Tab-separated table of C-alpha atoms and ligand atoms in Angstrom:
chain	number	residue	atom	x	y	z
A	1	UNK	CA	-24.936	39.487	-37.983
A	2	UNK	CA	-23.002	37.981	-40.846
A	3	UNK	CA	-22.968	39.787	-44.163
A	4	UNK	CA	-23.066	36.798	-46.417
A	5	UNK	CA	-26.311	35.362	-45.292
A	6	UNK	CA	-27.878	37.706	-42.752
A	7	UNK	CA	-27.745	35.140	-39.939
A	8	UNK	CA	-27.344	35.983	-36.263
A	9	UNK	CA	-23.731	34.888	-36.009
A	10	UNK	CA	-21.292	37.556	-34.953
A	11	UNK	CA	-18.481	37.140	-37.405
A	12	UNK	CA	-18.351	36.253	-41.030
A	13	UNK	CA	-18.012	33.362	-41.940
A	14	UNK	CA	-16.797	29.891	-41.550
A	15	UNK	CA	-19.978	28.183	-40.605
A	16	UNK	CA	-22.365	26.786	-43.158
A	17	UNK	CA	-26.119	26.668	-43.052
A	18	UNK	CA	-28.111	23.528	-43.109
A	19	UNK	CA	-30.975	23.025	-45.509
A	20	UNK	CA	-34.035	21.241	-44.244
A	21	UNK	CA	-37.436	20.339	-45.644
A	22	UNK	CA	-40.408	21.111	-43.437
A	23	UNK	CA	-43.624	19.193	-44.096
A	24	UNK	CA	-46.449	21.658	-44.004
A	25	UNK	CA	-49.463	20.106	-45.671
A	26	UNK	CA	-51.952	22.849	-44.975
A	27	UNK	CA	-54.141	25.194	-46.930
A	28	UNK	CA	-52.607	28.140	-48.733
A	29	UNK	CA	-55.295	30.214	-47.096
A	30	UNK	CA	-54.854	28.854	-43.595
A	31	UNK	CA	-54.713	32.276	-41.935
A	32	UNK	CA	-58.081	33.175	-43.421
A	33	UNK	CA	-59.546	29.761	-42.646
A	34	UNK	CA	-58.491	29.969	-38.991
A	35	UNK	CA	-60.056	33.413	-38.716
A	36	UNK	CA	-63.231	32.065	-40.360
A	37	UNK	CA	-63.501	29.314	-37.741
A	38	UNK	CA	-63.262	31.880	-34.978
A	39	UNK	CA	-65.853	34.147	-36.656
A	40	UNK	CA	-68.247	31.241	-36.942
A	41	UNK	CA	-67.821	30.323	-33.306
A	42	UNK	CA	-68.510	33.925	-32.389
A	43	UNK	CA	-71.722	33.928	-34.453
A	44	UNK	CA	-72.784	30.576	-32.992
A	45	UNK	CA	-72.195	31.738	-29.433
A	46	UNK	CA	-74.459	34.699	-30.073
A	47	UNK	CA	-77.070	32.698	-31.976
A	48	UNK	CA	-76.589	34.741	-35.151
A	49	UNK	CA	-77.211	33.321	-38.613
A	50	UNK	CA	-74.477	34.721	-40.894
A	51	UNK	CA	-75.121	34.902	-44.626
A	52	UNK	CA	-72.523	35.794	-47.271
A	53	UNK	CA	-73.893	37.187	-50.545
A	54	UNK	CA	-71.623	36.940	-53.559
A	55	UNK	CA	-72.165	37.951	-57.191
A	56	UNK	CA	-70.817	39.967	-60.078
A	57	UNK	CA	-71.116	43.745	-59.751
A	58	UNK	CA	-74.714	44.866	-60.049
A	59	UNK	CA	-76.520	41.504	-59.870
A	60	UNK	CA	-78.862	42.935	-57.256
A	61	UNK	CA	-77.350	42.083	-53.854
A	62	UNK	CA	-78.158	45.396	-52.192
A	63	UNK	CA	-81.610	45.502	-53.762
A	64	UNK	CA	-82.345	42.006	-52.428
A	65	UNK	CA	-81.233	43.131	-48.975
A	66	UNK	CA	-83.453	46.211	-49.142
A	67	UNK	CA	-86.481	44.064	-50.027
A	68	UNK	CA	-85.596	41.511	-47.355
A	69	UNK	CA	-85.354	44.231	-44.722
A	70	UNK	CA	-88.728	45.659	-45.771
A	71	UNK	CA	-90.290	42.230	-45.360
A	72	UNK	CA	-88.633	41.206	-42.102
A	73	UNK	CA	-87.562	44.281	-40.206
A	74	UNK	CA	-90.448	44.100	-37.738
A	75	UNK	CA	-90.060	40.365	-37.161
A	76	UNK	CA	-86.332	39.815	-36.740
A	77	UNK	CA	-83.237	41.813	-35.949
A	78	UNK	CA	-80.954	42.309	-38.965
A	79	UNK	CA	-77.446	43.750	-39.329
A	80	UNK	CA	-75.425	44.209	-42.495
A	81	UNK	CA	-71.740	44.340	-43.375
A	82	UNK	CA	-71.272	45.934	-46.781
A	83	UNK	CA	-68.139	45.130	-48.762
A	84	UNK	CA	-67.026	47.409	-51.574
A	85	UNK	CA	-63.761	48.523	-53.067
A	86	UNK	CA	-64.668	52.187	-52.464
A	87	UNK	CA	-67.548	54.342	-51.083
A	88	UNK	CA	-70.176	53.713	-48.440
A	89	UNK	CA	-73.130	54.078	-50.794
A	90	UNK	CA	-74.448	50.569	-50.148
A	91	UNK	CA	-74.240	50.912	-46.353
A	92	UNK	CA	-76.158	54.201	-46.703
A	93	UNK	CA	-78.880	52.404	-48.680
A	94	UNK	CA	-79.203	49.822	-45.892
A	95	UNK	CA	-79.239	52.421	-43.104
A	96	UNK	CA	-81.956	54.283	-44.981
A	97	UNK	CA	-84.079	51.160	-44.399
A	98	UNK	CA	-83.546	51.530	-40.658
A	99	UNK	CA	-81.066	48.704	-40.147
A	100	UNK	CA	-77.515	49.026	-38.730
A	101	UNK	CA	-74.816	48.665	-41.361
A	102	UNK	CA	-71.050	48.954	-41.480
A	103	UNK	CA	-69.237	49.658	-44.713
A	104	UNK	CA	-66.027	47.714	-45.260
A	105	UNK	CA	-63.944	49.240	-48.023
A	106	UNK	CA	-61.186	47.006	-49.258
A	107	UNK	CA	-59.260	49.767	-51.036
A	108	UNK	CA	-58.710	47.650	-54.122
A	109	UNK	CA	-59.031	44.047	-53.011
A	110	UNK	CA	-61.738	42.182	-54.891
A	111	UNK	CA	-63.088	40.194	-51.924
A	112	UNK	CA	-63.674	40.361	-48.179
A	113	UNK	CA	-61.625	38.238	-45.813
A	114	UNK	CA	-62.316	36.910	-42.327
A	115	UNK	CA	-60.174	39.464	-40.523
A	116	UNK	CA	-62.219	42.282	-42.075
A	117	UNK	CA	-65.421	40.561	-41.004
A	118	UNK	CA	-64.129	40.240	-37.459
A	119	UNK	CA	-63.349	43.960	-37.243
A	120	UNK	CA	-66.533	44.922	-39.073
A	121	UNK	CA	-68.694	42.820	-36.800
A	122	UNK	CA	-67.285	44.506	-33.704
A	123	UNK	CA	-67.979	47.959	-35.068
A	124	UNK	CA	-71.487	46.820	-35.972
A	125	UNK	CA	-71.922	45.719	-32.351
A	126	UNK	CA	-71.225	49.301	-31.272
A	127	UNK	CA	-74.269	50.398	-33.262
A	128	UNK	CA	-76.459	47.756	-31.610
A	129	UNK	CA	-76.187	49.028	-28.022
A	130	UNK	CA	-76.455	45.565	-26.542
A	131	UNK	CA	-79.284	44.371	-28.762
A	132	UNK	CA	-78.719	40.930	-30.276
A	133	UNK	CA	-78.898	40.140	-33.985
A	134	UNK	CA	-80.849	37.287	-35.551
A	135	UNK	CA	-79.297	37.569	-38.992
A	136	UNK	CA	-76.046	39.114	-40.158
A	137	UNK	CA	-75.910	39.698	-43.896
A	138	UNK	CA	-72.509	40.176	-45.461
A	139	UNK	CA	-72.605	41.684	-48.928
A	140	UNK	CA	-69.329	40.791	-50.569
A	141	UNK	CA	-67.451	42.886	-53.119
A	142	UNK	CA	-69.028	42.533	-56.565
A	143	UNK	CA	-66.934	39.760	-58.119
A	144	UNK	CA	-67.867	36.212	-59.073
A	145	UNK	CA	-64.389	34.717	-58.721
A	146	UNK	CA	-62.327	35.845	-55.760
A	147	UNK	CA	-64.906	35.885	-52.935
A	148	UNK	CA	-65.514	32.171	-53.438
A	149	UNK	CA	-61.989	31.469	-52.163
A	150	UNK	CA	-62.462	33.257	-48.857
A	151	UNK	CA	-64.560	31.641	-46.153
A	152	UNK	CA	-65.845	34.369	-43.842
A	153	UNK	CA	-67.248	32.030	-41.204
A	154	UNK	CA	-70.725	32.338	-42.704
A	155	UNK	CA	-73.388	29.659	-42.242
A	156	UNK	CA	-74.879	30.115	-45.686
A	157	UNK	CA	-73.252	31.337	-48.864
A	158	UNK	CA	-75.608	32.664	-51.479
A	159	UNK	CA	-74.580	33.377	-55.050
A	160	UNK	CA	-76.676	35.680	-57.241
A	161	UNK	CA	-76.671	35.515	-61.014
A	162	UNK	CA	-78.895	38.066	-62.720
A	163	UNK	CA	-80.683	37.425	-66.000
A	164	UNK	CA	-78.712	40.016	-68.032
A	165	UNK	CA	-75.464	38.216	-67.177
A	166	UNK	CA	-76.550	35.179	-69.187
A	167	UNK	CA	-77.369	31.561	-68.399
A	168	UNK	CA	-73.816	30.363	-69.048
A	169	UNK	CA	-72.413	31.786	-65.799
A	170	UNK	CA	-72.471	28.597	-63.688
A	171	UNK	CA	-70.200	26.713	-66.084
A	172	UNK	CA	-67.903	29.721	-66.382
A	173	UNK	CA	-67.700	30.311	-62.621
A	174	UNK	CA	-67.932	26.810	-61.144
A	175	UNK	CA	-66.237	27.626	-57.850
A	176	UNK	CA	-68.889	30.188	-56.917
A	177	UNK	CA	-71.575	27.575	-57.569
A	178	UNK	CA	-69.769	24.726	-55.844
A	179	UNK	CA	-69.071	26.648	-52.648
A	180	UNK	CA	-72.576	28.128	-52.290
A	181	UNK	CA	-75.692	26.540	-50.789
A	182	UNK	CA	-78.193	28.781	-52.561
A	183	UNK	CA	-78.348	30.226	-56.079
A	184	UNK	CA	-80.603	33.209	-56.595
A	185	UNK	CA	-81.394	33.896	-60.231
A	186	UNK	CA	-82.258	37.577	-59.976
A	187	UNK	CA	-84.000	40.102	-62.249
A	188	UNK	CA	-86.374	37.432	-63.600
A	189	UNK	CA	-88.600	40.271	-64.888
A	190	UNK	CA	-86.004	40.667	-67.659
A	191	UNK	CA	-86.154	37.095	-68.960
A	192	UNK	CA	-88.154	37.976	-72.056
A	193	UNK	CA	-85.657	40.690	-73.045
A	194	UNK	CA	-82.697	38.333	-73.015
A	195	UNK	CA	-82.185	34.920	-74.555
A	196	UNK	CA	-82.066	33.472	-71.109
A	197	UNK	CA	-82.612	29.730	-70.696
A	198	UNK	CA	-83.838	29.122	-67.131
A	199	UNK	CA	-83.916	25.380	-67.617
A	200	UNK	CA	-80.290	25.275	-68.757
A	201	UNK	CA	-78.916	27.440	-65.971
A	202	UNK	CA	-80.665	25.282	-63.360
A	203	UNK	CA	-79.462	22.061	-64.953
A	204	UNK	CA	-75.849	23.265	-65.164
A	205	UNK	CA	-75.856	24.615	-61.623
A	206	UNK	CA	-77.232	21.349	-60.226
A	207	UNK	CA	-74.679	19.337	-62.177
A	208	UNK	CA	-71.976	21.303	-60.375
A	209	UNK	CA	-73.666	21.213	-57.002
A	210	UNK	CA	-76.526	18.706	-56.640
A	211	UNK	CA	-77.652	20.005	-53.237
A	212	UNK	CA	-77.892	23.629	-54.368
A	213	UNK	CA	-81.186	25.380	-53.591
A	214	UNK	CA	-82.270	27.572	-56.498
A	215	UNK	CA	-84.671	30.504	-56.163
A	216	UNK	CA	-85.758	32.689	-59.076
A	217	UNK	CA	-86.492	36.259	-57.975
A	218	UNK	CA	-87.404	39.690	-59.211
A	219	UNK	CA	-87.217	42.776	-57.061
A	220	UNK	CA	-89.445	44.463	-59.643
A	221	UNK	CA	-92.395	42.053	-59.779
A	222	UNK	CA	-91.824	40.411	-56.404
A	223	UNK	CA	-91.507	36.960	-57.986
A	224	UNK	CA	-89.788	34.506	-55.671
A	225	UNK	CA	-89.656	36.894	-52.731
A	226	UNK	CA	-92.026	34.780	-50.664
A	227	UNK	CA	-89.968	31.657	-51.332
A	228	UNK	CA	-86.801	33.531	-50.384
A	229	UNK	CA	-88.270	34.889	-47.143
A	230	UNK	CA	-89.639	31.413	-46.280
A	231	UNK	CA	-86.208	29.935	-46.865
A	232	UNK	CA	-84.654	32.504	-44.542
A	233	UNK	CA	-87.193	31.998	-41.775
A	234	UNK	CA	-86.821	28.220	-41.984
A	235	UNK	CA	-83.050	28.426	-41.906
A	236	UNK	CA	-83.264	30.770	-38.952
A	237	UNK	CA	-85.419	28.425	-36.880
A	238	UNK	CA	-83.586	25.270	-37.808
B	1	UNK	CA	-56.698	38.127	-59.907
B	2	UNK	CA	-57.350	36.369	-56.622
B	3	UNK	CA	-53.945	34.760	-57.156
B	4	UNK	CA	-52.367	37.971	-55.824
B	5	UNK	CA	-54.423	37.760	-52.629
B	6	UNK	CA	-53.565	34.100	-52.331
B	7	UNK	CA	-49.856	34.817	-52.852
B	8	UNK	CA	-50.013	37.502	-50.146
B	9	UNK	CA	-51.766	35.113	-47.772
B	10	UNK	CA	-49.126	32.553	-48.569
B	11	UNK	CA	-46.381	35.011	-47.540
B	12	UNK	CA	-47.883	35.260	-44.065
B	13	UNK	CA	-47.872	31.479	-43.741
B	14	UNK	CA	-44.288	31.282	-44.974
B	15	UNK	CA	-43.114	33.881	-42.451
B	16	UNK	CA	-44.783	31.908	-39.710
B	17	UNK	CA	-43.181	28.664	-40.871
B	18	UNK	CA	-39.785	30.334	-41.137
B	19	UNK	CA	-40.070	31.694	-37.616
B	20	UNK	CA	-41.194	28.380	-36.129
B	21	UNK	CA	-38.211	26.666	-37.692
B	22	UNK	CA	-35.701	29.440	-36.970
B	23	UNK	CA	-35.011	29.634	-40.687
B	24	UNK	CA	-32.849	32.365	-42.143
B	25	UNK	CA	-34.048	31.745	-45.657
B	26	UNK	CA	-36.725	29.888	-47.546
B	27	UNK	CA	-35.328	28.284	-50.655
B	28	UNK	CA	-38.220	26.287	-52.039
B	29	UNK	CA	-41.992	26.076	-51.616
B	30	UNK	CA	-43.894	23.048	-52.870
B	31	UNK	CA	-47.575	23.530	-53.584
B	32	UNK	CA	-50.354	21.140	-54.527
B	33	UNK	CA	-52.989	22.786	-56.650
B	34	UNK	CA	-56.030	20.860	-57.841
B	35	UNK	CA	-57.056	21.131	-61.446
B	36	UNK	CA	-60.461	22.362	-60.281
B	37	UNK	CA	-59.282	24.582	-57.430
B	38	UNK	CA	-59.928	27.696	-59.498
B	39	UNK	CA	-56.328	28.803	-59.019
B	40	UNK	CA	-54.405	29.517	-62.203
B	41	UNK	CA	-50.974	28.104	-61.417
B	42	UNK	CA	-49.085	30.415	-63.808
B	43	UNK	CA	-50.781	33.450	-62.274
B	44	UNK	CA	-49.987	32.278	-58.762
B	45	UNK	CA	-46.345	31.720	-59.683
B	46	UNK	CA	-46.169	35.124	-61.336
B	47	UNK	CA	-47.776	36.823	-58.339
B	48	UNK	CA	-45.510	35.039	-55.849
B	49	UNK	CA	-42.363	35.857	-57.829
B	50	UNK	CA	-43.390	39.507	-57.853
B	51	UNK	CA	-44.221	39.856	-54.149
B	52	UNK	CA	-41.337	37.756	-52.813
B	53	UNK	CA	-38.714	40.238	-53.985
B	54	UNK	CA	-39.530	42.685	-51.209
B	55	UNK	CA	-38.656	40.116	-48.576
B	56	UNK	CA	-35.029	38.994	-48.134
B	57	UNK	CA	-36.216	35.835	-46.391
B	58	UNK	CA	-38.107	34.774	-49.516
B	59	UNK	CA	-36.438	36.527	-52.396
B	60	UNK	CA	-34.632	33.385	-53.502
B	61	UNK	CA	-37.489	31.006	-52.902
B	62	UNK	CA	-38.423	28.872	-55.841
B	63	UNK	CA	-42.042	27.862	-56.167
B	64	UNK	CA	-42.773	24.333	-57.367
B	65	UNK	CA	-46.367	23.488	-58.210
B	66	UNK	CA	-47.759	20.000	-58.547
B	67	UNK	CA	-51.089	20.031	-60.360
B	68	UNK	CA	-53.450	17.452	-58.924
B	69	UNK	CA	-55.804	15.748	-61.392
B	70	UNK	CA	-59.531	15.535	-60.972
B	71	UNK	CA	-60.342	12.087	-59.574
B	72	UNK	CA	-63.764	10.690	-58.717
B	73	UNK	CA	-64.818	7.544	-56.938
B	74	UNK	CA	-68.055	5.804	-57.880
B	75	UNK	CA	-70.321	5.231	-54.890
B	76	UNK	CA	-72.067	2.353	-56.691
B	77	UNK	CA	-69.255	0.187	-58.097
B	78	UNK	CA	-66.381	1.797	-56.142
B	79	UNK	CA	-64.150	2.327	-59.145
B	80	UNK	CA	-61.890	5.430	-59.173
B	81	UNK	CA	-61.322	7.377	-62.361
B	82	UNK	CA	-59.802	10.565	-63.740
B	83	UNK	CA	-62.140	13.097	-65.293
B	84	UNK	CA	-61.439	15.931	-67.695
B	85	UNK	CA	-63.865	18.352	-66.042
B	86	UNK	CA	-66.555	18.624	-63.371
B	87	UNK	CA	-69.539	18.828	-65.664
B	88	UNK	CA	-71.855	15.848	-65.740
B	89	UNK	CA	-69.248	13.253	-64.803
B	90	UNK	CA	-70.363	9.647	-65.016
B	91	UNK	CA	-68.692	6.429	-63.936
B	92	UNK	CA	-66.908	4.830	-66.934
B	93	UNK	CA	-67.646	1.352	-65.528
B	94	UNK	CA	-71.313	1.468	-64.595
B	95	UNK	CA	-72.510	4.860	-65.854
B	96	UNK	CA	-73.602	5.988	-62.395
B	97	UNK	CA	-73.708	9.683	-61.548
B	98	UNK	CA	-73.500	8.929	-57.825
B	99	UNK	CA	-69.889	9.957	-57.395
B	100	UNK	CA	-67.626	11.540	-54.855
B	101	UNK	CA	-64.733	13.849	-55.564
B	102	UNK	CA	-61.460	12.322	-54.361
B	103	UNK	CA	-59.040	14.999	-55.497
B	104	UNK	CA	-58.813	18.041	-57.716
B	105	UNK	CA	-59.787	20.884	-55.411
B	106	UNK	CA	-56.496	21.070	-53.444
B	107	UNK	CA	-54.939	24.402	-52.589
B	108	UNK	CA	-52.155	23.303	-50.277
B	109	UNK	CA	-48.643	24.116	-49.229
B	110	UNK	CA	-47.090	20.670	-49.169
B	111	UNK	CA	-43.600	21.447	-47.896
B	112	UNK	CA	-41.102	24.218	-47.502
B	113	UNK	CA	-37.334	23.964	-47.823
B	114	UNK	CA	-35.590	26.234	-45.337
B	115	UNK	CA	-32.029	27.154	-44.531
B	116	UNK	CA	-31.262	27.224	-40.828
C	1	LIG	N1	-85.112	44.902	-63.624
C	1	LIG	C1	-84.565	44.647	-62.436
C	1	LIG	N2	-83.552	45.408	-61.976
C	1	LIG	C2	-83.013	45.124	-60.789
C	1	LIG	C3	-83.483	44.047	-59.985
C	1	LIG	N3	-82.743	43.998	-58.848
C	1	LIG	C4	-81.843	45.002	-58.940
C	1	LIG	N4	-82.006	45.683	-60.092
C	1	LIG	C5	-81.228	46.859	-60.549
C	1	LIG	O1	-79.893	46.453	-60.799
C	1	LIG	C6	-78.985	47.509	-60.442
C	1	LIG	C7	-77.929	47.003	-59.492
C	1	LIG	O2	-78.539	46.588	-58.290
C	1	LIG	P1	-77.771	46.525	-56.898
C	1	LIG	O3	-78.719	45.957	-55.906
C	1	LIG	O4	-77.144	47.818	-56.584
C	1	LIG	O5	-76.644	45.452	-57.243
C	1	LIG	P2	-75.412	44.970	-56.331
C	1	LIG	O6	-75.218	43.529	-56.614
C	1	LIG	O7	-75.629	45.364	-54.929
C	1	LIG	O8	-74.219	45.824	-56.959
C	1	LIG	P3	-72.712	46.021	-56.375
C	1	LIG	O9	-72.827	46.196	-54.890
C	1	LIG	O10	-72.227	47.267	-57.051
C	1	LIG	O11	-71.941	44.803	-56.769
C	1	LIG	C8	-79.827	48.620	-59.849
C	1	LIG	O12	-80.067	49.586	-60.844
C	1	LIG	C9	-81.117	47.916	-59.462
C	1	LIG	O13	-82.234	48.751	-59.483
C	1	LIG	C10	-84.568	43.264	-60.498
C	1	LIG	O14	-85.037	42.304	-59.886
C	1	LIG	N5	-85.064	43.603	-61.719
C	2	LIG	MG1	-74.363	46.420	-53.641
C	3	LIG	ZN1	-59.807	39.144	-57.781
C	4	LIG	ZN1	-69.562	2.867	-61.112
């Protein structure tokens, strides 16, 4: 190996190295995108509907999952992958509802990626003992920016914005809105306590993504839960 | 700072490209980043320049970023136009809101200059 440049040539150094331009023209996130394609194929082969929930910390993702499980546990088979930076508190909350869950801790990273989903899904399968899933929920790390860059191979991406966060979030976080198919405006029971303009948030979100489905929910009053469950069932039988 | 994650993902791609081309060094990386990609180009550059130092193959690589403007095409009168942002765009010719995005969301490695 030559000292000057670290090449494989035995002695140093009379030869020169050629410079060449390689056309690449591919996504910066190709490795993740390839893994997402293979996750999706895996889910399709098994007939599983995969749903990726993204939001800021504390918008109500786990609470929505708990309510969804209560409503559907006896009708369909549900599994959950829980993404957090630390702890398995959220996976514990899901297991307490009687549904298999695997906690994925990223150890600092602010989003899940497709390789983590692949590994997580296989360890979830160990808990299923051969039973098939109808729906796999993936709760992403609480963060409204980074998760929107990382396709996990999901069929549906759902973004939650809760009332206390304010109605200006769609215009401040356009990528989350543009890459999702559903917006859940959560904690609607708090609307009267905040200057929250439901009309404006819907208008802004639709301007960014005209085909977005918007559901207004409250885990407290139950508002919108029926619409949400109907949406899920329809999507499942599509 | 998703730019750090993106820079790390980019390293993996660059190693793969280097290996495929039997490169001993990567000297330049050209990126195309759309104005509406959600990637802050300065942050990405900063992150890449920080992580590249650990890797002799990349430590001298210069990152060159072309920012791609936001361009729409009108589905009604077929005119193409640049827009300042993605909120409520309308065709400057006919006023239609029936538009398609032509560019502005790119997040691509365009080319890589290697030494072989
Ligand atoms: N008032 C009200 N509070 C809610 C509602 N949904 C959730 N919360 C509360 O909001 C807090 C956060 O809810 P979580 O479900 O843990 O939120 P999360 O999005 O899973 O949070 P992270 O996983 O930490 O990002 C809890 O104290 C919930 O009780 C709601 O509809 N109304
Ligand atoms: Mg949670
Ligand atoms: Zn981040
Ligand atoms: Zn027009």
